[in-house]
Short mmCIF file of C-alpha atoms in Angstrom, two decimals:
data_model
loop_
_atom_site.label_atom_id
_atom_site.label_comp_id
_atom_site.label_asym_id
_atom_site.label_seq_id
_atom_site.Cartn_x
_atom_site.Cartn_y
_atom_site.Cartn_z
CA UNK A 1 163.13 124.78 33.23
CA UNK A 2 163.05 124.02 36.98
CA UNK A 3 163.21 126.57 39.38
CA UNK A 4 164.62 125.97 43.13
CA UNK A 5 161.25 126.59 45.08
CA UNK A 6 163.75 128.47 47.73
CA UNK A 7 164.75 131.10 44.76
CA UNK A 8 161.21 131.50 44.21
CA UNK A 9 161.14 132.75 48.37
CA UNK A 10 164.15 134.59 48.29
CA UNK A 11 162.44 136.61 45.20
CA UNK A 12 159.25 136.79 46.62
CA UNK A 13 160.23 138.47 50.04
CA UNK A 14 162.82 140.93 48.32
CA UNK A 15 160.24 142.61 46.03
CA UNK A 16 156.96 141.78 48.39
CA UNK A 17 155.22 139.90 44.93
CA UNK A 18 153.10 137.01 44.78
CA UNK A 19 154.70 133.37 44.18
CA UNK A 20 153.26 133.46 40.43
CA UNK A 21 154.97 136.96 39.27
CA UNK A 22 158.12 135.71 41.16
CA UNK A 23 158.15 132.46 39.47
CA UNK A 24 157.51 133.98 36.02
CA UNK A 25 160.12 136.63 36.69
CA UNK A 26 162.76 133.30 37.05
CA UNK A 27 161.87 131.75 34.26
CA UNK A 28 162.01 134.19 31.97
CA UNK A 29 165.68 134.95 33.81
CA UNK A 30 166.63 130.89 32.58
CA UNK A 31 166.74 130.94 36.47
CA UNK A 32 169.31 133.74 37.15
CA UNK A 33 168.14 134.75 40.05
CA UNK A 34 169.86 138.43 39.52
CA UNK A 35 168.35 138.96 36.11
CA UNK A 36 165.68 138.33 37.39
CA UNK A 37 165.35 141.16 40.11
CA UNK A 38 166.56 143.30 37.98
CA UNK A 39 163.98 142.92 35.13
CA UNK A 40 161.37 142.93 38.23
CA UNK A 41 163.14 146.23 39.07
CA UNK A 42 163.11 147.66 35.92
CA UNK A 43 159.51 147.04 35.46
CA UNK A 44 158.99 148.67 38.91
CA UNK A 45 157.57 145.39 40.17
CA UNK A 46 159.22 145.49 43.53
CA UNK A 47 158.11 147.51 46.34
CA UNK A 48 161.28 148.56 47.51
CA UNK A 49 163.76 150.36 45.39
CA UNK A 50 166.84 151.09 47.17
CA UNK A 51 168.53 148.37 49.05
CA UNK A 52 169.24 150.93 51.66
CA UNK A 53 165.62 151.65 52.05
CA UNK A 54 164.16 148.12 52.28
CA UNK A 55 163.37 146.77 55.59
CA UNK A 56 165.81 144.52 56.86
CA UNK A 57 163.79 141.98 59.22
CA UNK A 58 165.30 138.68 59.09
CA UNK A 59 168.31 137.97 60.48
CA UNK A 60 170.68 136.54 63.57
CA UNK A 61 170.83 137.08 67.52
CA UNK A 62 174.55 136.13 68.14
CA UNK A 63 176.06 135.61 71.08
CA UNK A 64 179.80 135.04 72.59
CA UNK A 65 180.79 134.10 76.05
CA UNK A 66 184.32 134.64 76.79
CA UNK A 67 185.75 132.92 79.70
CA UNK A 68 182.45 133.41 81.43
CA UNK A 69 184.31 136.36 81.93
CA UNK A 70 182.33 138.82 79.03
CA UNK A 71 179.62 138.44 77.20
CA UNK A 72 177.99 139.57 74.15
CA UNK A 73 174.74 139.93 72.56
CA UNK A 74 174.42 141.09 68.78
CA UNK A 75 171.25 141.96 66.53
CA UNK A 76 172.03 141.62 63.00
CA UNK A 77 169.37 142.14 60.53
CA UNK A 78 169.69 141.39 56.64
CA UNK A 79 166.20 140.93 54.69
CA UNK A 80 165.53 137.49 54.14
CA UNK A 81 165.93 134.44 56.05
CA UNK A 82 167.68 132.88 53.33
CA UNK A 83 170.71 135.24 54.14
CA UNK A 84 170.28 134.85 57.41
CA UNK A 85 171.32 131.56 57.04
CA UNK A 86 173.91 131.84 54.76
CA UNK A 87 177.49 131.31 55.99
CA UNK A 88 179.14 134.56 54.88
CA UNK A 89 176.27 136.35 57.15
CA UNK A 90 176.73 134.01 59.88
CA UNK A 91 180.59 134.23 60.05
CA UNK A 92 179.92 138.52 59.98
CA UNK A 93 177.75 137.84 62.82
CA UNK A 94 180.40 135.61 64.78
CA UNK A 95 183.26 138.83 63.70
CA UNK A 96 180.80 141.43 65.27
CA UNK A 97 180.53 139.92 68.93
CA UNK A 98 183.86 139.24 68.58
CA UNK A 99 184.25 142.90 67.83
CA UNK A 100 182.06 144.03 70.72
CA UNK A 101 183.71 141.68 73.34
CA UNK A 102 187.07 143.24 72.42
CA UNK A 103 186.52 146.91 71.23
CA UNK A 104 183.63 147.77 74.12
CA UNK A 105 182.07 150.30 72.15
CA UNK A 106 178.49 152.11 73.42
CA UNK A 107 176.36 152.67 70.55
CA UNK A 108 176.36 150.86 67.70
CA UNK A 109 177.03 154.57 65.06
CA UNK A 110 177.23 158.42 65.81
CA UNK A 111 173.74 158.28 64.93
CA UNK A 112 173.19 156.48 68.57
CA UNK A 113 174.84 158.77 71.09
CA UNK A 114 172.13 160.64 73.61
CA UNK A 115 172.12 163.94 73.67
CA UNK A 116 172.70 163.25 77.40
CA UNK A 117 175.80 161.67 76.76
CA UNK A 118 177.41 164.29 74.06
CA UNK A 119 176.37 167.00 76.53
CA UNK A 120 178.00 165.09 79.37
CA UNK A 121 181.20 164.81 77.34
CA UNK A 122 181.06 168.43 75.80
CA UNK A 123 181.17 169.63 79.45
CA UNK A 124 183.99 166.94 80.74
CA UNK A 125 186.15 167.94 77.83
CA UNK A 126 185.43 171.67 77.92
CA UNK A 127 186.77 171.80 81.85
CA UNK A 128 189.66 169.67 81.11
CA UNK A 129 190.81 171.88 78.49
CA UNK A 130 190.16 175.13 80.66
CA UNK A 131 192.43 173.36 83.47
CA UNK A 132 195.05 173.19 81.02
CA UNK A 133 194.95 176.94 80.20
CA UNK A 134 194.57 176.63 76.89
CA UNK A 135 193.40 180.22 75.04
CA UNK A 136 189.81 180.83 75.62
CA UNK A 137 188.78 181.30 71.57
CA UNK A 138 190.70 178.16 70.57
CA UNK A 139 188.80 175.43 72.80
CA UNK A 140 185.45 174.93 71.15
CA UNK A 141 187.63 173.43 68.38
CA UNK A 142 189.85 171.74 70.77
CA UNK A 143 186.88 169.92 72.49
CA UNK A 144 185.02 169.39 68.91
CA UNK A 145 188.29 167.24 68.11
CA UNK A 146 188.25 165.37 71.48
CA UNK A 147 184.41 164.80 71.01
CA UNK A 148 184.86 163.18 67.44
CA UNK A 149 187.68 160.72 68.93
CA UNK A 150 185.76 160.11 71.64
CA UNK A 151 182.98 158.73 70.03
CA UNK A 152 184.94 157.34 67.49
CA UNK A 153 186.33 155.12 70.00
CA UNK A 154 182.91 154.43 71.43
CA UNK A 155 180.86 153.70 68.54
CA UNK A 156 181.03 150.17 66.85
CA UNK A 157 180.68 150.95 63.12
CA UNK A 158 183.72 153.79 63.66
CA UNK A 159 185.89 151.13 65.57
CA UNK A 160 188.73 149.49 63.21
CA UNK A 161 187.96 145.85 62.69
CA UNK A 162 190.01 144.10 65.12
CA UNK A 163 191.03 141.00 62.31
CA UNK A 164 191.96 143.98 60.20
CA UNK A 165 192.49 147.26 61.87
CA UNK A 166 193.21 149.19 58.36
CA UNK A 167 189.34 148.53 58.00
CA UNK A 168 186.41 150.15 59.70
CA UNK A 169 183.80 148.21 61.36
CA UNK A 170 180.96 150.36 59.33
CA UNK A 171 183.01 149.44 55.75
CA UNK A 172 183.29 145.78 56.57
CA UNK A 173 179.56 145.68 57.09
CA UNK A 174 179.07 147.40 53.93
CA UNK A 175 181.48 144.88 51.93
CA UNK A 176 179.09 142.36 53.05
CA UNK A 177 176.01 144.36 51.63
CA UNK A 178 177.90 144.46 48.29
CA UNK A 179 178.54 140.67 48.99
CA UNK A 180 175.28 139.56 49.75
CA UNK A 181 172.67 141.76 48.03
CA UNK A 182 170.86 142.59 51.05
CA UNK A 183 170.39 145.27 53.46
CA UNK A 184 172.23 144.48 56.61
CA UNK A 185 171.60 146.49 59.79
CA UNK A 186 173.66 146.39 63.33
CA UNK A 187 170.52 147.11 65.34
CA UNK A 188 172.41 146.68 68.69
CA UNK A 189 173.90 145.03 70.72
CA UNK A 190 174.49 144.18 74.47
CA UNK A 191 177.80 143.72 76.59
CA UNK A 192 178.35 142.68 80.04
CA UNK A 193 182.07 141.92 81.81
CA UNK A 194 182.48 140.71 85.34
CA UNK A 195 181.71 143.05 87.94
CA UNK A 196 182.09 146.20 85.73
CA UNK A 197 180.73 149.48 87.37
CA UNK A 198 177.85 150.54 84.98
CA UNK B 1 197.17 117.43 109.07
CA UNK B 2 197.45 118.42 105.74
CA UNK B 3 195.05 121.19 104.63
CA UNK B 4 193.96 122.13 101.48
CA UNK B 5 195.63 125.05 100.01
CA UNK B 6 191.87 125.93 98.20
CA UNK B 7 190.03 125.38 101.39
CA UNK B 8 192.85 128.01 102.92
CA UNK B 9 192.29 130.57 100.02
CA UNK B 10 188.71 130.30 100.22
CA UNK B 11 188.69 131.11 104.00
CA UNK B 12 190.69 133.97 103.60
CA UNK B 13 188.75 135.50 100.89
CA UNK B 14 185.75 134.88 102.73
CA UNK B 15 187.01 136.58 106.17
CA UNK B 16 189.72 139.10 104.88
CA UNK B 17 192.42 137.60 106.90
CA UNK B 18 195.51 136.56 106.45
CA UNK B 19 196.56 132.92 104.96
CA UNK B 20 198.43 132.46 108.41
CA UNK B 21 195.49 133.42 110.31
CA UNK B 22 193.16 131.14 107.80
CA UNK B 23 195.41 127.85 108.20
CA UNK B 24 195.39 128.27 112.00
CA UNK B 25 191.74 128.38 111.89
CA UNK B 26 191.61 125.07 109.52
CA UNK B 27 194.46 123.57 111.55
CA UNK B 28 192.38 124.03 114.75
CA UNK B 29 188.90 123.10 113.35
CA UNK B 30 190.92 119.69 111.90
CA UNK B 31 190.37 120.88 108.19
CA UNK B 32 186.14 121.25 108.79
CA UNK B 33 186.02 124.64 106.76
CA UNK B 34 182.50 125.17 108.30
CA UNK B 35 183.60 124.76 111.60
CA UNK B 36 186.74 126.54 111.10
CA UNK B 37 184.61 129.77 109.67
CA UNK B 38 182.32 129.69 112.65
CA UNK B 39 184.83 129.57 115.21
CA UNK B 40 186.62 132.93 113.38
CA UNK B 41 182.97 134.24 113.49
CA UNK B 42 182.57 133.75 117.17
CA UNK B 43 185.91 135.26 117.73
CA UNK B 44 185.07 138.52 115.75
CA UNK B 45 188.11 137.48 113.35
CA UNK B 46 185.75 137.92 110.11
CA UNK B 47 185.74 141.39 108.37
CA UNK B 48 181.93 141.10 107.02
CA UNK B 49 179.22 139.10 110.21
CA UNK B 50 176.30 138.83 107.78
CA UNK B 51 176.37 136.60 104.95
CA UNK B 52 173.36 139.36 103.27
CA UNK B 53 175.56 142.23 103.91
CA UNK B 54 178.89 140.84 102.58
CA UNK B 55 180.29 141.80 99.27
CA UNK B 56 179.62 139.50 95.90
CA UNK B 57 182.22 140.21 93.36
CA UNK B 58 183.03 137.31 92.19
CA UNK B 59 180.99 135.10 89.86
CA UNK B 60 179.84 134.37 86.10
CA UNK B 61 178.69 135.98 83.24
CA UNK B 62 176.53 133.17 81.46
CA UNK B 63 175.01 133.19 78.77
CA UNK B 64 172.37 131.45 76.30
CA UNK B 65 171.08 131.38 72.71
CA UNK B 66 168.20 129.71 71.70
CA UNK B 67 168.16 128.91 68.01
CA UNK B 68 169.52 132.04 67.10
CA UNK B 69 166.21 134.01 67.67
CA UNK B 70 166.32 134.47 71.28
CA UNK B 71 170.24 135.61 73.40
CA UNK B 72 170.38 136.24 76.79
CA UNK B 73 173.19 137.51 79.22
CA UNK B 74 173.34 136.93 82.89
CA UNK B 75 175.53 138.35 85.58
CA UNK B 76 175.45 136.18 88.67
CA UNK B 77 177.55 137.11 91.82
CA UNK B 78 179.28 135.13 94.63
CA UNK B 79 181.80 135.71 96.90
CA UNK B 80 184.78 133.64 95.66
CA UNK B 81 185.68 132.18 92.79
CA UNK B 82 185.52 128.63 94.60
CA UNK B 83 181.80 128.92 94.58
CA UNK B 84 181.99 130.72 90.61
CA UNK B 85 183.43 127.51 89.85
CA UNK B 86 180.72 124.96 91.67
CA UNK B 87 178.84 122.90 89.61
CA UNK B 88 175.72 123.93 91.71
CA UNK B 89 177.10 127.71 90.74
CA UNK B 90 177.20 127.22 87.47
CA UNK B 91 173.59 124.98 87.16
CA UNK B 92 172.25 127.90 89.00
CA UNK B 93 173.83 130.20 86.06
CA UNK B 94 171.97 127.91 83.58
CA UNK B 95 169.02 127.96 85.16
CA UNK B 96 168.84 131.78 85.34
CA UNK B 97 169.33 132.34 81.20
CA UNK B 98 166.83 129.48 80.72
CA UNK B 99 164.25 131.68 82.72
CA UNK B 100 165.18 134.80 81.48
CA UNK B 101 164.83 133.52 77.75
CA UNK B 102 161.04 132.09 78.48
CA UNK B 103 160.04 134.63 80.99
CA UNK B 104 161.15 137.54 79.48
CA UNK B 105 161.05 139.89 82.63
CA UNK B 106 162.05 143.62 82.13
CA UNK B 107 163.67 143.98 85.88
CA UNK B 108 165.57 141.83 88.20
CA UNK B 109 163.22 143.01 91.39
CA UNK B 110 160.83 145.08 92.29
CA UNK B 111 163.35 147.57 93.83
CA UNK B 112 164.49 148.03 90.19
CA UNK B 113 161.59 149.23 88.50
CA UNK B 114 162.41 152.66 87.57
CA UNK B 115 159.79 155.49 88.93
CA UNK B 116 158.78 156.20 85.40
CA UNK B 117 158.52 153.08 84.37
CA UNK B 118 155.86 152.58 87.75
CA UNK B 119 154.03 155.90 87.17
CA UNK B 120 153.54 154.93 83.31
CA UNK B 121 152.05 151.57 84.46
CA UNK B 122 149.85 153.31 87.38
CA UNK B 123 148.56 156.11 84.41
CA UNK B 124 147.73 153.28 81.77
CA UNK B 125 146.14 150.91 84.42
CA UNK B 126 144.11 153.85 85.65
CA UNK B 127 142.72 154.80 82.65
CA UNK B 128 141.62 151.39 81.81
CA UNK B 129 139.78 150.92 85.23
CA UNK B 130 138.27 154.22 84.90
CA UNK B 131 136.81 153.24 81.13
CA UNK B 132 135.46 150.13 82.79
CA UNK B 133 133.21 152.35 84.93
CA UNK B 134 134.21 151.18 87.94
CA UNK B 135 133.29 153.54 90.92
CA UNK B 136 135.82 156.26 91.82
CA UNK B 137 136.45 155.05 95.53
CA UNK B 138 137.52 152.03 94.12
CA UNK B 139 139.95 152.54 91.77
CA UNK B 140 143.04 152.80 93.59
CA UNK B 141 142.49 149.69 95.25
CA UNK B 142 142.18 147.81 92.00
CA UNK B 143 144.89 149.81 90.02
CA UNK B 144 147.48 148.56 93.46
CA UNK B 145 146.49 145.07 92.49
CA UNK B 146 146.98 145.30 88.77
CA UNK B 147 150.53 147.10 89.80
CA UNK B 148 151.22 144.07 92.00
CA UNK B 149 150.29 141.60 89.46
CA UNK B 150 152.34 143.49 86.60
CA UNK B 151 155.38 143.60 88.22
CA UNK B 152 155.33 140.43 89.51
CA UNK B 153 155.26 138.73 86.46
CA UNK B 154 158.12 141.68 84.97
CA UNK B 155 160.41 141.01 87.90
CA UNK B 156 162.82 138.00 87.55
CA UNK B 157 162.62 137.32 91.50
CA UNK B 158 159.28 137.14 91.40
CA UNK B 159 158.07 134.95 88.43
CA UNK B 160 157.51 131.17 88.92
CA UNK B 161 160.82 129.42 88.28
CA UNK B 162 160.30 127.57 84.97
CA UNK B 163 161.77 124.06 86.01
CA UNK B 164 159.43 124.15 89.57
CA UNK B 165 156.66 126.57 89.20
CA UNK B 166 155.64 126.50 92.94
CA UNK B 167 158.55 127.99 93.50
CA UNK B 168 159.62 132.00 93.20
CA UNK B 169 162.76 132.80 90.95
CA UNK B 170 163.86 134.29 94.66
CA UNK B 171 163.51 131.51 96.31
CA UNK B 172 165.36 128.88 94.24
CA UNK B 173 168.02 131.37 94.71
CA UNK B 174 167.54 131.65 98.86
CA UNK B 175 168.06 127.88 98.19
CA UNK B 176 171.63 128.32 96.84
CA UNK B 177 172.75 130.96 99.21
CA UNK B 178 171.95 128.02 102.12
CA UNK B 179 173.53 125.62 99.85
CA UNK B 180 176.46 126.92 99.11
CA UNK B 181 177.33 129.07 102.14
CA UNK B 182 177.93 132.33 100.48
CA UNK B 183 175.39 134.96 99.46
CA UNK B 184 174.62 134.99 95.66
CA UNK B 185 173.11 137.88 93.66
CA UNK B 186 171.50 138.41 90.53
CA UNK B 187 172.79 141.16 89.45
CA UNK B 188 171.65 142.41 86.00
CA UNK B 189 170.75 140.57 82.82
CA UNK B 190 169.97 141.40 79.55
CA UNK B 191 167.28 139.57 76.42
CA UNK B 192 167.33 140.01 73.07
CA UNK B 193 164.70 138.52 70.79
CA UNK B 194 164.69 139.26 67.16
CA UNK B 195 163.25 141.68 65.31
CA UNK B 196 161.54 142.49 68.77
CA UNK B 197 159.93 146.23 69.36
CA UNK B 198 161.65 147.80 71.88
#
């Protein structure tokens, strides 16, 4: 049977083999592309095992200009370039400077905060709570809570989706993951509003 | 005579004074706003004498995306949104994301490298110069010009402007401060290429 030379690709730069084995992998799948990486999988043809793990290095700068008031840059990485342009990743792309233009977070995860920042806030928090004269034993957890919505606020993957605020930013990224077979990484992203004090 | 209500707004804004105090001026000057802004100069009327020194808070935030490989954000600054909204503004705006996307420069000017970022480039340029033998006496004489040459081409004011190479980044913007009568500033920008090393 024929195989769509861009299935071939796809297969090829997912498990890292030569055109030939990827090929041969499709047509003994009858073409189903899924089968196909599986059986590859199973065989422990690919390089990569875990989705998570694979290197996600294709993918979209997007960009938003609102008003030429605020503007936004986004890095979104998925695996292939054959996601990359697929319409489901594009649209996520579109949703996450849309995201960043509206929710102003500062790191992309928890994983992203500087020290130099956490420190910063441990110490703002800690004198506020002192000022308020709260009891001396009971305001490490006080500021711990503070901290956690703090950053909450601040970080884009803890942020509720703005088109649906039940949602996490970090779970709707992961739906599409589950949607599109690939890895997809935030990797950053950049924000600038008229004549904001940095 | 009738004067323009704009024209009146963009005086004020320009000298801090009052819209009474801005129409007189217009009135007097027979609706010349160049003429009228000199003669409040002369007087002392204006809150800010040097066009360098006054403040730029207005402006744009433009931005650009070049295939989806290559976003940039710019922050330009004027001093009312009159001039934000200018054609030549907003060209100049263009022209600035255009240059930051092919010339990739790190820092706006030379005042904004960062010490460490100056002392890593003095260290590694050292070293080299020292591996090429070159005698001792010598060397920080040649390291000063590889410095000079470096930062040039990392500092947006500095690099040849794409659309006019005989011309300095800096100096096509000196152009539009004359042109449009109000300073302008570069204030910050920010480049994202895909699956770049940062």
């Amino acid at each position: 049977m024929a195989i769509d030379i861009a299935e071939i690709k796809r297969l090829r730069e997912l498990t890292g083999v030569g055109m030939t084995d990827a090929k041969k992998a499709l047509d003994d799948a009858n073409g189903d592309f899924d089968e196909a990486l599986a059986e590859m999988r199973k065989k422990g043809m690919t390089k990569a095992e875990k989705r998570g793990e694979r290197e996600a290095r294709a993918g979209v700068i997007g960009s938003y200009n609102h008003d030429n008031r605020i503007g936004v840059l986004v890095e979104i990485n998925c695996e292939t370039d054959f996601v990359a342009r697929n319409e489901i990743f594009t649209n996520l792309v579109k949703d996450m400077t849309m995201q960043v233009a509206a929710g102003a977070p500062l790191y992309v995860s928890a994983d992203n905060v500087p020290a130099s920042d956490r420190d910063a806030a441990t110490a703002e928090f800690t004198e506020k709570v002192k000022g308020e004269g709260k009891p001396e034993n009971m305001i490490p957890q006080i500021v711990e809570g503070m901290l956690k919505k703090h950053f909450a606020e601040k970080c884009l993957m803890e942020q509720p989706f703005i088109k649906n605020p039940d949602q996490t930013v970090g779970d709707y990224v992961k739906e599409h993951i589950a949607k599109l077979g690939e890895n997809i990484v935030v990797r950053r992203f950049s924000r600038m509003a008229l004549g904001e004090v940095e």
